[in-house]
Amino acid sequence: MKVNRRIINLVVTGFSGAGKSLVSKEVARRLDWGFLDTDDEIVEQVGKPIAAVFREDGEGRFRELERETIRKACQRRQTVIAIGGGAIVDPRNYELLAKNGLIVCLEAKPETIYERLFSEGACDPETEVRPLLATDNPLERIRQLKASRQPYYAKADWTIHTDGLSISEVAKEVIRAWRLLGRAHPHPHPHLTHLPPGERKSSRELNAGDDAACVVETETETYPIYVGYGLLDKLGEKMKQAALSGTATVISDGNVFSLYGSKVEQVLKDAGFGANSFVVPPGEETKSVSSAVKIYDFLVKYRTERDDIIVALGGGMVGDLAGFVAATFLRGMPWVQVPTSLVAMVDAGIGGKVGVNHPEGKNLIGAFYQPNLVLSDCETLTTLPERELTSGWAEVIKYGLILDKELFEFLENNVSKLTKLEPHLLTRAIARSAAIKARVVSQDEKERIGKRTILNYGHTIGHGLETATQYRRFLHGEAVAIGMMGAARLSQRLGLLPSEAVERQQALLERLGLPISLRAETVDRRRGKKGSGRELGLVAITRAMELDKKVKGKAIHWVLLEDIGKAVIRSDVPRGDVLAVLRELTKR
Ligand SMILES: NC(=O)c1ccc[n+]([C@@H]2O[C@H](COP(=O)([O-])OP(=O)(O)OC[C@H]3O[C@@H](n4cnc5c(N)ncnc54)[C@H](O)[C@@H]3O)[C@@H](O)[C@H]2O)c1
Ligand SMILES: [Zn+2]
C-alpha cells in the first residue's frame, strides 16, 4: 500500500488485548519517540478508571473525552499514539489521525483476545472494552464487537497479525511498516523541499549548510539528505533518527576505506550499531555483478537480516554497487549513502538509481531503490584527488546552468575559495546542488515523465565522447564540460542563447579547471599523454551519440539553454548544426 502523505506520528489501533499499549511503548523506545495512550490520558484527566466513566457518566461522555484527547495528541510530533479500540469508528477521529500519522492496526483472533483479556494476570483491566464485554459469554461478545469494528480497522494503513508474536516482534513489524510506508525526515526544512523549478530561490536556501539540505520526496519514499562539514561524526545519530537499528555493513573501496573506514565503524558502534565492513578494489571495473556476488556471500556468511543496514561509503562507484546489493539482497534492505566524492555528493548519491555494469554497457543492470538517508561530509573532499574534484564541479555548474542562475553566480563569485575547499562555501554549493537534484528526482523518480531529461545538459555529446574513447580518456565531468560547451554553442546557433551567456559558461568552466574543447593539444588526461581531438573523429562521436540510450526513436532530445538558469528541450535540431558545433569543438 502506498502512503503519500508526510508521516509525523504513528497511530496504533486494534481491539483491546491486541497489545496496543505495550507495543506502542516499545516502538517509541526503539525510535526514541514520545509515547501516548489515549485511555491513560483520560484516566489521568478524570481521576477515575475508564470502567467508572462508563458506569457513572455513560459511553457518550467517554467518547467525548476520547475525541478531545485525540485532538490534542494529533498536535504532537514523533509520537507513538495508542488509541482506544473503538476510537477509530468515529470518522472525525479517523480523519484527524490519518492526517497526522501512519495508522497501524494490531489484529488478533477473538480467541487470542479472550485469552489475553481474561486469563489470570491479564493486563488491560480498565479499558473501555471491559464494560462493553460484561456479559455471560464474553468470547461471543468479542466476536460481535470485533466484527462490527472490522470495517473501521480495515481503513488502517497497515495491519499486523499479532497472534503468536511477542511484543518486541510486533514492535519490529510496526517499525518496518513505518519504514516502508512513511519514512519521514524527522526535522524537515520545508523551505528547501518545495522549490518550483526555474523560480527564484531565497538566500536562506543557499545558507542551508550544516544540517539537512533537503528532503527527497518521491511517490514511495521520503528521506533526508544531510550536507555538512565534519558530519561523519553524526552518522550513527542520524541513522537512529531514521529508525534504523541492527548491524551495519559498510561497503567501501580500498582508497576511501583506508581514510575513513575505521572512523565510520567507530561512529556506528558508538551509536549502538553492529559494524562489519567489506572493502572492494577502487575503480569502475569493480562495479560488476561478480563484485555484487562477493558482497552477497559476505552478507550470507554474517547472517545479515532484512532489518540490518548497508552503508555505502565512497564515490559513485561504491554507491551504485552497494545500493544494488541493498536493493536485491533479501529483496531489499535499508541502506544509507555516505558519498565521499563531489560527483557522488551532488549527483550519483541522490535519486536512487543503483546498478552495475555489464561487459556490453555501463549501468545495464540495476534498479530504482531509494536510500533511507544520505549524509555528505564535505570535509572528506579534502582527500579527493584534484582531478576527481574538478570533474565533480562540472555537474555543479550544470545545475546552475539548467535551473539556478543564483547558484551559477554564486560559483562565479567564489571560484577561488571553492577550489580551496573553503568549508562554508563548499557546503553551500553542495547543499544547493543536492537540493536541485533532489527536487528533479522527486518529480520524476523513475524517469517516466521526462522531467529528469533536463539533467542531461551536456551529456549527449559528453556520453558520445566517453563512448568513442572507451571511457579511457575523460573523466565523466570532463566529457560533460566539453558537451556543455557543445550544447551552449548549439543553443547560440539556433538563436536561443546570446553569446555573452556562452562566454560566461566557458569562463566558469575554465576557471574551475575543466576542459572546454577537444583541441589537438588536449592531453590524454587519463594516461598523461598528448592526444588529438581530431584523432577522435567526428564520425566516431556522432555514431556514439546516436547510439546513446538518450535517443528515443531517431530524434535526439537536446537539452539546450535559453538563458543561464533556463533549459529547454528540443528534438528538432538539424544534424548539420550539430556537426558544425562538433567541428568547432575539435578545431585547432
Ligand atoms: N546513480 C547515479 O545516478 C549516478 C550518477 C552519476 C554517476 N554515477 C556513477 O558514479 C560513478 C562515478 O562516481 P565517482 O566519480 O565518485 O567515481 P568513484 O566512486 O570511482 O571515485 C573516484 C575515485 O576517487 C576515490 N575517492 C572517492 N572519495 C574519496 C575521498 N574522499 N578521498 C580520496 N579518494 C576518494 C575513489 O576511490 C576512486 O578512486 C560511475 O560508476 C557512474 O556510473 C551514478
Ligand atoms: Zn553526469
XYZ file of C-alpha atoms and ligand atoms in Angstrom:
633
model
C 0.000 0.000 0.000
C 1.246 3.437 -0.875
C 1.057 6.301 1.576
C 1.680 9.653 0.009
C 1.426 11.900 2.988
C 4.101 13.012 5.343
C 4.170 10.808 8.405
C 4.719 12.672 11.623
C 3.252 10.241 14.149
C 2.472 6.568 14.428
C -1.034 5.629 15.484
C -1.619 2.154 16.849
C -5.155 0.862 16.830
C -6.864 -2.514 17.152
C -9.151 -4.338 19.522
C -8.381 -4.350 23.220
C -5.996 -7.114 24.072
C -4.129 -6.732 20.808
C -1.223 -5.271 22.780
C -1.527 -1.675 21.575
C -0.155 -0.026 24.671
C 2.850 -2.274 25.266
C 3.745 -2.414 21.583
C 3.474 1.367 21.230
C 5.739 1.868 24.221
C 8.297 -0.485 22.725
C 8.132 1.211 19.314
C 8.585 4.614 20.965
C 11.595 3.329 22.860
C 13.203 1.952 19.717
C 12.569 5.063 17.651
C 13.386 7.357 20.520
C 9.966 8.977 20.055
C 7.312 10.116 22.516
C 4.528 7.783 23.635
C 0.921 8.468 24.481
C -2.000 6.179 25.353
C -5.339 7.944 24.983
C -7.005 5.743 27.637
C -4.258 6.588 30.146
C -4.655 10.277 29.361
C -8.376 10.101 30.056
C -7.872 8.247 33.327
C -5.415 10.884 34.393
C -7.707 13.717 33.403
C -10.865 12.486 35.138
C -9.119 10.797 38.037
C -11.010 7.532 37.755
C -10.784 4.286 35.765
C -12.406 4.065 32.335
C -14.859 1.490 33.643
C -16.033 4.082 36.186
C -16.519 6.695 33.455
C -18.705 4.251 31.560
C -20.637 3.340 34.656
C -21.094 6.788 36.099
C -21.071 9.115 33.068
C -22.044 6.855 30.185
C -20.343 5.849 26.922
C -21.274 9.184 25.282
C -19.197 11.115 27.786
C -16.301 8.705 27.360
C -16.304 9.164 23.558
C -16.319 12.933 24.045
C -13.275 12.758 26.294
C -11.620 10.415 23.830
C -12.198 12.767 20.914
C -10.695 15.665 22.806
C -7.668 13.586 23.833
C -7.074 12.506 20.238
C -7.323 16.079 19.042
C -4.594 17.082 21.471
C -2.461 14.029 20.685
C -2.544 14.929 16.990
C -0.771 18.175 17.717
C 2.273 16.196 18.751
C 5.208 15.228 16.562
C 7.177 11.999 16.540
C 4.843 10.318 18.959
C 3.523 6.793 19.006
C -0.149 7.158 19.882
C -2.029 4.129 21.186
C -5.749 4.745 20.823
C -8.730 3.007 22.385
C -10.172 0.140 20.370
C -13.365 1.996 19.452
C -11.885 5.417 18.741
C -11.384 4.884 15.035
C -15.098 4.195 14.483
C -15.784 7.923 14.774
C -14.983 9.434 11.349
C -13.837 12.689 12.949
C -11.172 10.790 14.872
C -10.178 8.770 11.835
C -9.724 11.802 9.632
C -7.601 13.618 12.151
C -5.456 10.584 12.886
C -4.979 9.755 9.209
C -3.843 13.294 8.555
C -1.317 13.240 11.345
C 0.100 9.775 11.364
C 0.502 6.358 9.891
C -2.257 4.129 11.254
C -1.210 0.615 12.135
C -3.820 -1.900 13.257
C -2.887 -4.779 15.517
C -5.054 -7.765 14.680
C -5.678 -10.858 16.767
C -8.196 -13.703 16.671
C -11.114 -13.421 19.126
C -9.758 -16.451 20.997
C -6.370 -14.779 21.408
C -8.034 -11.594 22.631
C -10.184 -13.524 25.066
C -7.139 -15.308 26.358
C -5.183 -12.074 26.744
C -8.035 -10.198 28.453
C -9.461 -12.840 30.687
C -6.641 -15.177 31.586
C -5.174 -14.857 35.015
C -2.826 -11.913 35.381
C -4.185 -10.375 32.179
C -3.414 -6.744 31.741
C -5.681 -4.006 30.479
C -8.400 -4.437 33.115
C -9.610 -0.870 32.949
C -10.003 -0.240 29.241
C -13.281 0.699 27.679
C -13.757 -2.773 26.300
C -14.242 -4.372 29.699
C -17.543 -2.622 30.384
C -18.637 -3.486 26.863
C -17.802 -7.141 27.447
C -19.664 -7.508 30.702
C -21.890 -10.345 29.519
C -22.310 -14.049 30.181
C -20.452 -15.013 27.060
C -17.541 -12.599 26.640
C -15.925 -14.581 23.796
C -19.079 -14.323 21.713
C -19.362 -10.641 22.564
C -15.724 -10.092 21.495
C -16.578 -11.751 18.166
C -19.572 -9.485 17.618
C -17.949 -6.275 18.725
C -14.806 -7.002 16.743
C -16.821 -7.843 13.625
C -18.732 -4.586 13.914
C -15.474 -2.639 14.133
C -13.683 -4.553 11.399
C -14.623 -2.184 8.559
C -13.041 0.659 10.523
C -9.892 -1.280 11.362
C -9.640 -2.103 7.665
C -9.035 1.566 6.969
C -5.656 1.389 8.707
C -2.575 1.839 6.536
C -1.071 -1.413 7.727
C -2.300 -4.444 9.631
C -0.208 -6.776 11.725
C -1.468 -10.185 12.789
C -0.179 -10.471 16.303
C -1.277 -13.991 17.228
C 1.794 -15.870 18.347
C 4.086 -12.857 18.208
C 5.895 -11.310 21.154
C 5.610 -7.602 21.967
C 9.058 -6.972 20.571
C 8.289 -8.868 17.362
C 5.148 -6.828 16.827
C 7.084 -3.616 17.565
C 9.615 -4.557 14.904
C 6.800 -5.076 12.412
C 5.343 -1.663 13.234
C 8.730 -0.064 12.587
C 9.047 -1.979 9.343
C 5.662 -0.634 8.245
C 6.748 2.855 9.125
C 9.939 2.438 7.124
C 8.146 1.015 4.134
C 5.251 3.412 4.024
C 6.152 6.534 5.781
C 9.822 7.080 6.257
C 9.827 10.688 7.150
C 12.529 13.177 7.739
C 12.393 13.988 11.435
C 13.206 17.677 11.023
C 12.042 18.705 7.591
C 13.207 22.021 6.170
C 10.144 22.917 4.170
C 11.694 25.956 2.524
C 14.062 23.618 0.758
C 11.673 20.885 -0.153
C 9.219 22.641 -2.395
C 11.174 24.672 -4.857
C 9.371 25.008 -8.141
C 11.903 24.675 -10.957
C 13.173 27.840 -12.504
C 11.841 30.019 -9.739
C 13.972 32.410 -7.779
C 15.044 30.881 -4.542
C 15.587 32.580 -1.263
C 19.031 33.207 0.087
C 18.050 31.068 3.068
C 18.434 28.150 0.771
C 21.981 28.967 -0.123
C 22.619 29.102 3.579
C 21.284 25.650 4.246
C 24.561 24.238 5.317
C 25.058 22.229 8.399
C 22.008 20.045 8.659
C 19.523 18.565 6.242
C 19.991 20.287 2.918
C 16.783 18.922 1.568
C 14.369 16.066 1.517
C 13.725 13.704 -1.354
C 10.028 13.077 -1.575
C 9.080 10.549 -4.221
C 5.767 8.757 -4.512
C 7.022 5.912 -2.395
C 9.751 7.318 -0.193
C 10.711 10.335 1.824
C 14.233 10.721 3.133
C 16.643 13.432 4.175
C 19.913 14.498 2.622
C 22.364 15.929 5.117
C 25.225 18.054 3.891
C 27.815 19.484 6.249
C 31.445 19.847 7.097
C 32.654 17.237 9.587
C 29.297 15.498 9.543
C 30.680 11.964 9.603
C 30.639 12.107 13.402
C 26.861 12.311 13.288
C 26.264 9.330 11.023
C 25.141 6.988 13.809
C 22.872 9.592 15.346
C 21.200 10.384 12.018
C 20.717 6.699 11.314
C 18.999 6.242 14.650
C 16.757 9.194 13.900
C 15.816 7.436 10.678
C 14.678 4.466 12.808
C 17.489 2.207 11.675
C 18.887 -0.391 14.010
C 20.849 -3.637 13.925
C 24.099 -4.341 12.144
C 25.505 -2.035 9.508
C 27.660 -3.496 6.763
C 29.949 -0.776 5.469
C 30.801 -1.220 1.798
C 33.696 0.881 0.614
C 36.619 0.869 -1.797
C 40.242 0.495 -0.693
C 41.095 4.191 -1.108
C 38.177 5.505 0.868
C 38.167 2.781 3.486
C 41.805 3.348 4.357
C 40.990 7.010 5.033
C 37.590 6.854 6.717
C 36.742 3.197 7.371
C 37.781 2.902 10.975
C 36.221 6.232 11.868
C 32.884 5.220 10.368
C 32.967 1.844 12.109
C 33.614 3.586 15.422
C 30.834 6.150 14.924
C 28.417 3.306 14.178
C 29.466 1.293 17.211
C 29.218 4.337 19.468
C 25.635 4.746 18.330
C 24.852 1.136 19.211
C 25.011 -0.449 15.758
C 26.892 -3.612 14.971
C 29.503 -2.877 12.310
C 31.031 -5.088 9.585
C 32.985 -3.915 6.593
C 33.503 -5.195 3.093
C 36.181 -3.485 1.055
C 36.295 -3.669 -2.750
C 39.086 -2.548 -5.095
C 38.764 1.049 -6.329
C 37.862 1.651 -9.962
C 34.923 1.345 -12.310
C 35.789 -2.316 -13.128
C 34.615 -3.212 -9.622
C 31.068 -2.117 -10.440
C 30.104 -5.578 -11.665
C 27.776 -8.465 -10.977
C 30.711 -10.518 -9.723
C 31.511 -7.901 -7.062
C 27.856 -7.923 -6.029
C 28.026 -11.710 -5.661
C 31.077 -11.420 -3.412
C 29.170 -8.989 -1.213
C 26.125 -11.317 -1.111
C 28.435 -14.118 0.051
C 29.750 -11.902 2.810
C 26.235 -10.896 3.913
C 25.137 -14.527 3.978
C 28.208 -15.517 5.963
C 27.481 -12.871 8.571
C 23.797 -13.812 8.691
C 22.642 -10.377 7.676
C 18.930 -9.857 8.257
C 16.343 -7.848 6.428
C 16.347 -5.106 9.046
C 20.112 -4.686 9.043
C 21.657 -1.882 7.058
C 24.044 -1.371 4.160
C 26.210 1.724 4.403
C 27.775 2.840 1.105
C 30.940 4.757 1.957
C 32.640 6.134 -1.139
C 32.220 7.688 -4.544
C 29.566 6.949 -7.125
C 31.037 3.564 -7.959
C 30.602 2.301 -4.394
C 27.174 3.954 -4.100
C 25.852 2.299 -7.249
C 27.247 -1.124 -6.312
C 26.274 -1.085 -2.629
C 22.829 0.295 -3.488
C 22.341 -2.500 -5.996
C 23.208 -5.057 -3.325
C 20.837 -3.343 -0.860
C 18.047 -3.396 -3.453
C 18.415 -7.083 -4.157
C 19.663 -8.853 -1.032
C 16.690 -10.358 0.849
C 14.515 -8.494 -1.682
C 15.663 -5.171 -0.359
C 17.151 -3.921 2.874
C 17.622 -0.452 4.366
C 20.641 1.463 3.144
C 22.482 4.681 3.733
C 24.569 6.673 1.266
C 27.711 8.308 2.589
C 29.136 9.910 -0.554
C 32.781 10.942 -0.411
C 33.384 12.287 -3.925
C 31.950 15.515 -5.301
C 30.212 13.600 -8.102
C 28.554 11.327 -5.563
C 27.515 14.197 -3.255
C 25.812 16.246 -5.937
C 24.725 13.580 -8.397
C 25.255 9.822 -8.025
C 24.257 9.721 -4.357
C 20.851 11.270 -4.951
C 17.975 9.736 -6.810
C 18.086 6.052 -6.040
C 19.480 4.842 -9.347
C 21.589 1.857 -8.406
C 23.287 -0.699 -10.582
C 26.300 -2.433 -12.004
C 27.933 -2.567 -15.420
C 27.669 -5.337 -17.992
C 30.637 -6.041 -20.273
C 28.457 -4.734 -23.117
C 27.490 -1.473 -21.461
C 27.603 0.732 -18.411
C 24.790 0.551 -15.844
C 22.864 -2.052 -17.841
C 21.793 -3.926 -14.721
C 20.094 -2.028 -11.961
C 17.073 -0.704 -10.158
C 15.487 2.352 -8.629
C 15.941 1.924 -4.921
C 15.989 4.920 -2.628
C 18.234 5.016 0.447
C 16.910 5.767 3.934
C 19.185 8.753 4.211
C 22.131 10.432 2.545
C 24.882 12.017 4.591
C 27.570 14.043 2.828
C 30.537 15.177 4.837
C 32.202 17.811 2.654
C 35.371 17.509 4.697
C 36.067 14.177 3.007
C 36.662 16.112 -0.222
C 39.973 17.339 1.205
C 41.458 13.942 0.365
C 39.788 13.518 -3.028
C 42.312 13.654 -5.909
C 42.270 17.042 -7.635
C 41.142 15.720 -10.998
C 38.174 13.897 -9.456
C 37.185 17.077 -7.640
C 37.384 19.156 -10.799
C 35.282 16.621 -12.654
C 32.606 16.970 -9.973
C 32.393 20.724 -10.453
C 31.054 20.140 -13.967
C 27.803 18.751 -12.528
C 27.526 21.634 -10.053
C 27.934 24.170 -12.863
C 25.373 22.197 -14.852
C 22.737 22.680 -12.130
C 23.333 26.410 -12.215
C 23.056 26.480 -15.996
C 19.857 24.482 -16.318
C 17.855 25.626 -13.307
C 19.537 28.030 -10.984
C 21.091 31.319 -12.073
C 21.725 32.262 -8.453
C 23.861 29.174 -7.954
C 25.747 29.954 -11.177
C 26.503 33.467 -9.967
C 27.470 32.170 -6.549
C 30.017 29.919 -8.263
C 31.306 32.768 -10.441
C 31.824 34.918 -7.368
C 33.566 32.282 -5.286
C 35.712 30.187 -7.618
C 38.988 30.594 -5.804
C 37.545 29.911 -2.369
C 35.639 26.931 -3.670
C 38.683 25.364 -5.274
C 40.456 25.813 -1.935
C 37.545 23.954 -0.323
C 36.551 26.780 1.995
C 34.203 24.828 4.306
C 31.219 27.148 4.474
C 31.032 27.998 0.779
C 31.753 24.434 -0.258
C 28.921 23.188 1.910
C 26.554 25.762 0.450
C 27.384 24.861 -3.131
C 26.930 21.158 -2.479
C 23.753 21.530 -0.418
C 22.218 23.661 -3.140
C 23.182 21.219 -5.890
C 21.865 18.287 -3.891
C 18.583 20.136 -3.362
C 18.205 20.716 -7.089
C 18.844 17.095 -7.950
C 16.505 16.007 -5.139
C 13.754 18.202 -6.470
C 14.039 16.940 -10.022
C 14.144 13.346 -8.800
C 11.147 13.902 -6.548
C 9.145 14.935 -9.592
C 10.196 12.036 -11.777
C 11.553 9.215 -9.657
C 11.741 6.620 -12.391
C 12.449 8.740 -15.429
C 8.947 8.164 -16.723
C 7.686 11.643 -17.449
C 10.828 13.150 -18.880
C 11.466 15.650 -16.094
C 14.846 14.130 -15.439
C 15.821 14.777 -19.078
C 16.886 18.283 -18.146
C 19.739 16.770 -16.124
C 21.266 15.575 -19.399
C 22.545 19.027 -20.342
C 25.998 18.452 -21.827
C 25.537 14.715 -21.607
C 24.507 13.954 -25.189
C 27.894 14.986 -26.542
C 29.555 14.040 -23.241
C 28.406 10.424 -23.442
C 29.359 10.359 -27.114
C 32.902 11.376 -26.165
C 33.112 8.849 -23.354
C 31.879 6.022 -25.564
C 34.051 6.976 -28.522
C 37.098 6.898 -26.242
C 36.034 3.695 -24.451
C 35.826 5.608 -21.180
C 39.617 5.830 -21.109
C 40.327 9.382 -21.949
C 37.973 11.558 -19.948
C 36.503 11.534 -16.534
C 32.739 11.914 -16.778
C 32.729 15.568 -15.681
C 35.421 16.456 -18.214
C 33.392 14.950 -21.052
C 30.283 16.724 -19.755
C 32.125 20.051 -19.628
C 33.031 19.738 -23.316
C 29.500 18.523 -24.003
C 28.065 21.588 -22.263
C 30.177 23.813 -24.478
C 28.741 21.984 -27.474
C 25.188 22.358 -26.195
C 25.702 26.076 -25.432
C 27.101 26.727 -28.912
C 24.235 24.795 -30.427
C 21.811 26.918 -28.424
C 23.544 30.010 -29.745
C 23.447 28.780 -33.367
C 19.735 28.186 -33.072
C 19.256 31.727 -31.832
C 18.220 30.665 -28.347
C 21.177 31.860 -26.295
C 23.154 35.114 -26.526
C 26.908 34.844 -26.992
C 27.625 36.534 -23.619
C 25.991 33.622 -21.847
C 28.113 31.130 -23.798
C 31.200 33.085 -22.801
C 30.219 33.160 -19.161
C 29.717 29.412 -19.169
C 33.078 28.889 -20.829
C 34.848 31.208 -18.389
C 33.437 29.455 -15.335
C 34.327 26.002 -16.651
C 37.865 27.127 -17.387
C 38.314 28.820 -14.037
C 37.294 25.633 -12.284
C 39.869 23.736 -14.319
C 37.569 21.943 -16.753
C 38.273 21.366 -20.453
C 36.185 23.325 -22.920
C 37.160 21.795 -26.243
C 38.727 18.814 -27.931
C 41.612 20.647 -29.470
C 44.625 18.675 -30.666
C 46.749 19.811 -27.771
C 44.284 18.232 -25.336
C 46.206 15.976 -23.032
C 45.148 12.374 -22.949
C 44.097 13.035 -19.428
C 43.930 9.545 -18.066
C 47.325 8.442 -19.402
C 49.023 11.803 -19.104
C 49.906 11.591 -22.821
C 49.152 14.059 -25.549
C 46.202 13.023 -27.628
C 44.478 14.530 -30.601
C 40.955 15.795 -30.661
C 40.935 15.250 -34.379
C 42.037 11.660 -33.962
C 38.852 11.095 -32.074
C 36.947 11.781 -35.267
C 33.570 13.329 -35.796
C 32.163 10.103 -37.162
C 33.014 8.157 -34.032
C 31.485 10.827 -31.788
C 28.271 11.204 -33.762
C 27.825 7.466 -34.100
C 28.275 7.049 -30.355
C 25.849 9.898 -29.694
C 23.206 8.411 -31.901
C 23.561 5.036 -30.220
C 23.246 6.610 -26.823
C 20.308 5.494 -24.720
C 19.053 9.074 -24.518
C 17.929 8.768 -28.132
C 14.250 7.926 -28.452
C 13.301 6.795 -31.944
C 15.514 8.790 -34.249
C 15.480 12.288 -32.825
C 17.950 13.222 -30.116
C 16.352 15.135 -27.251
C 18.748 18.021 -26.888
C 18.850 19.907 -23.633
C 19.674 23.475 -24.642
C 19.745 26.837 -22.900
C 17.636 29.940 -23.370
C 19.443 31.718 -20.614
C 21.700 30.878 -17.706
C 19.385 29.013 -15.335
C 16.835 28.214 -18.026
C 16.981 25.000 -20.037
C 14.749 23.909 -22.908
C 14.396 20.537 -24.556
C 14.415 20.379 -28.359
C 14.162 17.345 -30.594
C 14.203 19.185 -33.926
C 17.872 20.163 -34.040
C 19.265 19.842 -37.608
C 22.140 17.396 -37.905
C 24.128 19.981 -39.860
C 24.157 22.312 -36.855
C 25.300 19.520 -34.569
C 28.155 18.627 -36.899
C 29.167 22.257 -37.219
C 29.350 22.576 -33.450
C 31.341 19.372 -33.078
C 33.742 20.627 -35.743
C 34.172 23.833 -33.751
C 34.947 21.824 -30.627
C 37.737 19.944 -32.378
C 39.137 22.993 -34.196
C 42.753 23.818 -33.544
N 23.445 6.597 -9.716
C 23.530 7.720 -10.374
O 22.560 8.448 -10.538
C 24.864 8.127 -10.914
C 25.071 9.430 -11.377
C 26.348 9.788 -11.809
C 27.378 8.864 -11.775
N 27.132 7.596 -11.332
C 28.201 6.603 -11.250
O 29.159 7.054 -10.326
C 30.444 6.563 -10.678
C 31.394 7.718 -10.699
O 31.452 8.261 -9.401
P 32.782 8.903 -8.859
O 33.220 9.937 -9.798
O 32.565 9.266 -7.444
O 33.814 7.705 -9.017
P 34.458 6.687 -7.965
O 33.493 6.204 -6.989
O 35.157 5.688 -8.791
O 35.519 7.606 -7.202
C 36.580 8.202 -7.900
C 37.920 7.921 -7.206
O 38.021 8.726 -6.053
C 38.318 7.928 -4.919
N 37.710 8.600 -3.775
C 36.387 8.802 -3.550
N 36.210 9.564 -2.475
C 37.441 9.858 -1.986
C 37.900 10.627 -0.899
N 37.064 11.320 -0.126
N 39.232 10.684 -0.687
C 40.098 10.035 -1.514
N 39.712 9.315 -2.576
C 38.388 9.228 -2.809
C 37.804 6.573 -5.246
O 38.482 5.576 -4.528
C 38.081 6.497 -6.746
O 39.405 6.116 -6.952
C 30.272 5.866 -12.005
O 30.165 4.494 -11.787
C 28.960 6.403 -12.531
O 28.294 5.497 -13.375
C 25.913 7.230 -10.896
Zn 26.593 13.336 -15.257
